[in-house]
Short mmCIF file of C-alpha atoms in Angstrom, two decimals:
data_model
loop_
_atom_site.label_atom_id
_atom_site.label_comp_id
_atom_site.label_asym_id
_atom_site.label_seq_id
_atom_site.Cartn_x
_atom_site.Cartn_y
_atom_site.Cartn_z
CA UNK A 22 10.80 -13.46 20.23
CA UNK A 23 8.98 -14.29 17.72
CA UNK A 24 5.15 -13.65 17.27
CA UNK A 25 2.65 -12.20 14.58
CA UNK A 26 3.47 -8.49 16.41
CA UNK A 27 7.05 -8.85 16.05
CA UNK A 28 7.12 -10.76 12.82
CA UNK A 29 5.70 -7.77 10.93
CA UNK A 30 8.33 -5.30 12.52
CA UNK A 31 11.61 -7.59 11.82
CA UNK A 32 9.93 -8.23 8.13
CA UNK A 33 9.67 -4.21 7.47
CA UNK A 34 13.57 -4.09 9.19
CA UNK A 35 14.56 -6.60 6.66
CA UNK A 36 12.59 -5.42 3.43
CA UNK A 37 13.70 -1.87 4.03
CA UNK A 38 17.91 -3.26 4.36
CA UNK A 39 17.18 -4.88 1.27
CA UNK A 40 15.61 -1.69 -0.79
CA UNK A 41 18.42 0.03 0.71
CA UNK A 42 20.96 -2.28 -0.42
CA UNK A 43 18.75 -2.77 -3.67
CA UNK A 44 18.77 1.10 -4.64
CA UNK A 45 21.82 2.66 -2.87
CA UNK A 46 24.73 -0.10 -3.01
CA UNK A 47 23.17 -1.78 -6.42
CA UNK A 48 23.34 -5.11 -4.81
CA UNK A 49 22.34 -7.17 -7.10
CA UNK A 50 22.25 -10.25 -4.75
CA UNK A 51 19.98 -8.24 -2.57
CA UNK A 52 17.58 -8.05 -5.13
CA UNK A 53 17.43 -11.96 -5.61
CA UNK A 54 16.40 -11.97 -1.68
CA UNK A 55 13.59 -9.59 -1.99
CA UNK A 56 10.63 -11.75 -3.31
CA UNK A 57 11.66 -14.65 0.14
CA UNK A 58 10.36 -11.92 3.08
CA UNK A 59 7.78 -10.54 0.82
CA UNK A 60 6.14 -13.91 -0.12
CA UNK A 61 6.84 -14.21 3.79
CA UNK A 62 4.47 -11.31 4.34
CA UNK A 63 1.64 -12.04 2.44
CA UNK A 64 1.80 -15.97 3.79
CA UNK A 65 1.60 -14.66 7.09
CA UNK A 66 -2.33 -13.54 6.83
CA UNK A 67 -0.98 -10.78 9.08
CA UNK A 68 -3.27 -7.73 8.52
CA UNK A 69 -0.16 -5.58 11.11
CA UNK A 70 2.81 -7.52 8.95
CA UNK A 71 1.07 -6.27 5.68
CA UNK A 72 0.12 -2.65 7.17
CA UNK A 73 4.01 -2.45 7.96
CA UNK A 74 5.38 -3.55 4.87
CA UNK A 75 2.53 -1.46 2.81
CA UNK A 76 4.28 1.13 5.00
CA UNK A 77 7.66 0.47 4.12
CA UNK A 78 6.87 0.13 0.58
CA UNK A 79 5.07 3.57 0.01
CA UNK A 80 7.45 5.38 2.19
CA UNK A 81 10.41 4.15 0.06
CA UNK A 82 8.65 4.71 -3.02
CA UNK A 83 8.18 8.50 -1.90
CA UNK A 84 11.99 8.83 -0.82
CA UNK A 85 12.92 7.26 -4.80
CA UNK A 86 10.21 9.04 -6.58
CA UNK A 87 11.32 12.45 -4.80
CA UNK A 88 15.34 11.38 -4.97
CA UNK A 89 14.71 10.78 -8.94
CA UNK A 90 12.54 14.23 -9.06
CA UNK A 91 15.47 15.93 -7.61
CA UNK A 92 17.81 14.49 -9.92
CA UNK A 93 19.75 13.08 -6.80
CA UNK A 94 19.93 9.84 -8.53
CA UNK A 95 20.78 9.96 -11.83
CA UNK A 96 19.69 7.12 -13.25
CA UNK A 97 17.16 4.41 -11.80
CA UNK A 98 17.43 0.71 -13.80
CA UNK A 99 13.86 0.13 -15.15
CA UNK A 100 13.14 -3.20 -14.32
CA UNK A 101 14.06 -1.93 -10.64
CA UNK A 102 11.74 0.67 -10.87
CA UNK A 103 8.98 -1.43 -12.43
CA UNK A 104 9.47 -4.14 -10.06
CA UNK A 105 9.17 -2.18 -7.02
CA UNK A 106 6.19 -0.15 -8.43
CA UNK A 107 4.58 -3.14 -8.87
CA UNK A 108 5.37 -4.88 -5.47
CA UNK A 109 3.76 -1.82 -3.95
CA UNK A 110 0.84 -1.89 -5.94
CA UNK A 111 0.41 -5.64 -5.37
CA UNK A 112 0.98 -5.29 -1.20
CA UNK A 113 -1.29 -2.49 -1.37
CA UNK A 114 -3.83 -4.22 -3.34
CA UNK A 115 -3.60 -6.99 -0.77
CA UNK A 116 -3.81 -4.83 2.58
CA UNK A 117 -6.71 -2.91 1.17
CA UNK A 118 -8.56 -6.20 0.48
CA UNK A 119 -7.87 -7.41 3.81
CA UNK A 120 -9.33 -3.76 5.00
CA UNK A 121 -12.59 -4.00 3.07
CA UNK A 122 -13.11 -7.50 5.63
CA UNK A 123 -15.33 -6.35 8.56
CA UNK A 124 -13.59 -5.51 11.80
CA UNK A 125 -15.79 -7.47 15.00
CA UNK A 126 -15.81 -4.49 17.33
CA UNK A 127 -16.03 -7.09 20.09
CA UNK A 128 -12.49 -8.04 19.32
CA UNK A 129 -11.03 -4.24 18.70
CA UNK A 130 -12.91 -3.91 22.61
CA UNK A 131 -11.18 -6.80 24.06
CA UNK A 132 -7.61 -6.06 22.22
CA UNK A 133 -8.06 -2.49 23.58
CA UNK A 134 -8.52 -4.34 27.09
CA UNK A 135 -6.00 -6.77 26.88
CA UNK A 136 -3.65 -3.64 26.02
CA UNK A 137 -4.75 -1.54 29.15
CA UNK A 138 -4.57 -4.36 31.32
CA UNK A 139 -1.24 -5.17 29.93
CA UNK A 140 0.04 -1.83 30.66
CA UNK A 141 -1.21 -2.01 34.13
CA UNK A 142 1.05 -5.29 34.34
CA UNK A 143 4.21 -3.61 32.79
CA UNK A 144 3.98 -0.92 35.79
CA UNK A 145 4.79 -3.76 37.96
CA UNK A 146 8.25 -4.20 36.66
CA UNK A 147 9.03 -1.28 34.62
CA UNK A 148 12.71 -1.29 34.05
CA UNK A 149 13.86 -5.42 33.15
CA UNK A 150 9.92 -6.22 32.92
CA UNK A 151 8.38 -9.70 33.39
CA UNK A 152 10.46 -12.01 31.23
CA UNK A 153 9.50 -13.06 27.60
CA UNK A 154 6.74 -16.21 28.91
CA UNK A 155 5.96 -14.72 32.71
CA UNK A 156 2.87 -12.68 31.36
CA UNK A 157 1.61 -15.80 29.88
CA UNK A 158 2.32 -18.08 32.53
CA UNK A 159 0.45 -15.79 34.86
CA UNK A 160 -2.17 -14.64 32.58
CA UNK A 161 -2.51 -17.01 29.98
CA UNK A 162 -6.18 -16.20 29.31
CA UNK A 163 -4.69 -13.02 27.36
CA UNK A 164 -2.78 -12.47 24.90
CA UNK A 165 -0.98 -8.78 24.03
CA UNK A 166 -1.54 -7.81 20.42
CA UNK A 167 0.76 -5.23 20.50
CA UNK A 168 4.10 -6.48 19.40
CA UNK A 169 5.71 -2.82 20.74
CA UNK A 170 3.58 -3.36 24.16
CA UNK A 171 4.45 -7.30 24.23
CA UNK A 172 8.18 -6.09 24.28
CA UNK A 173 7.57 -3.03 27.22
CA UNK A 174 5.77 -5.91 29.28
CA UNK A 175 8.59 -8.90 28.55
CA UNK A 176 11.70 -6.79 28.72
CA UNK A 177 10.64 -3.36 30.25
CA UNK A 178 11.79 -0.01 29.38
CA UNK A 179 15.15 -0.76 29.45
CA UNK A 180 14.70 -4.02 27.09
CA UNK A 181 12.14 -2.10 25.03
CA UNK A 182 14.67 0.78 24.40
CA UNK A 183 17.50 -1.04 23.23
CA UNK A 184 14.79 -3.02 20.90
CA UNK A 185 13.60 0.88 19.68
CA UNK A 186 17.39 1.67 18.83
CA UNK A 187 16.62 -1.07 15.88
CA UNK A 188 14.77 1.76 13.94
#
């Protein structure tokens, strides 16, 4: 499935399978795919896709800087390092933009709602869940913006575990 939620969580999957293969296999085709799901995230208008792949980014960035500090790797490529270091700073440039843009508190109120009521659905068929467009169907007035709590209501624990087992 396929929604802003989810889009942000299968875009950090992929960006962090490419740094991998980027930094620890020295793919160099990897590298040419990089720039496709990060021009993806900042398309999106996503403020959750960019808060995941700022995540990503700076988390990966720690794990190099200390793996170079500890002389683990022995030699990082500069225009890998540069690149990265300035995708991060350009993500994060972008997500704290996005940050500075007032949030309504009327729609952090009804999110929170929509969330609690959601959960109160879920309990209803906790182990294979609703199905993927049941909770719409039947509540179409709502909409979950939660992609981990969309998942737990569509596919139930059971559907929402094997979907953790991803990370």
């Amino acid at each position: 499935p396929m929604d802003y939620g989810n889009f942000g969580l299968y875009l950090s999957i992929g960006i962090s399978y490419l740094l991998y293969e980027i930094f620890h296999t020295r793919n160099r085709l990897a590298g040419l795919f990089l720039p496709i799901p990060l021009l993806a995230t900042i398309i999106s208008q996503s403020r959750s896709t960019w808060a995941a792949i700022g995540l990503v980014l700076t988390i990966f960035m720690i794990y190099q800087l200390e793996q170079f500090r500890s002389h683990k790797i022995s030699h990082i490529t500069p225009w890998i390092f540069w690149g990265f270091l300035g995708t991060v700073i350009a993500v994060l440039a972008l997500f704290i933009g996005r940050i500075l843009i007032r949030i309504n508190p009327l729609t952090l109120e009804s999110r929170l709602s929509n969330i609690i009521h959601s959960l109160d659905i879920f309990l209803r068929a906790p182990f294979l869940g609703l199905g993927r467009y049941t909770f719409y169907l039947e509540y179409g007035d709502e909409i979950i913006h939660n992609g981990f709590i969309n998942i737990l209501v569509a596919y139930g624990g059971i559907g929402f575990l094997l979907f953790l087992s991803i990370y």
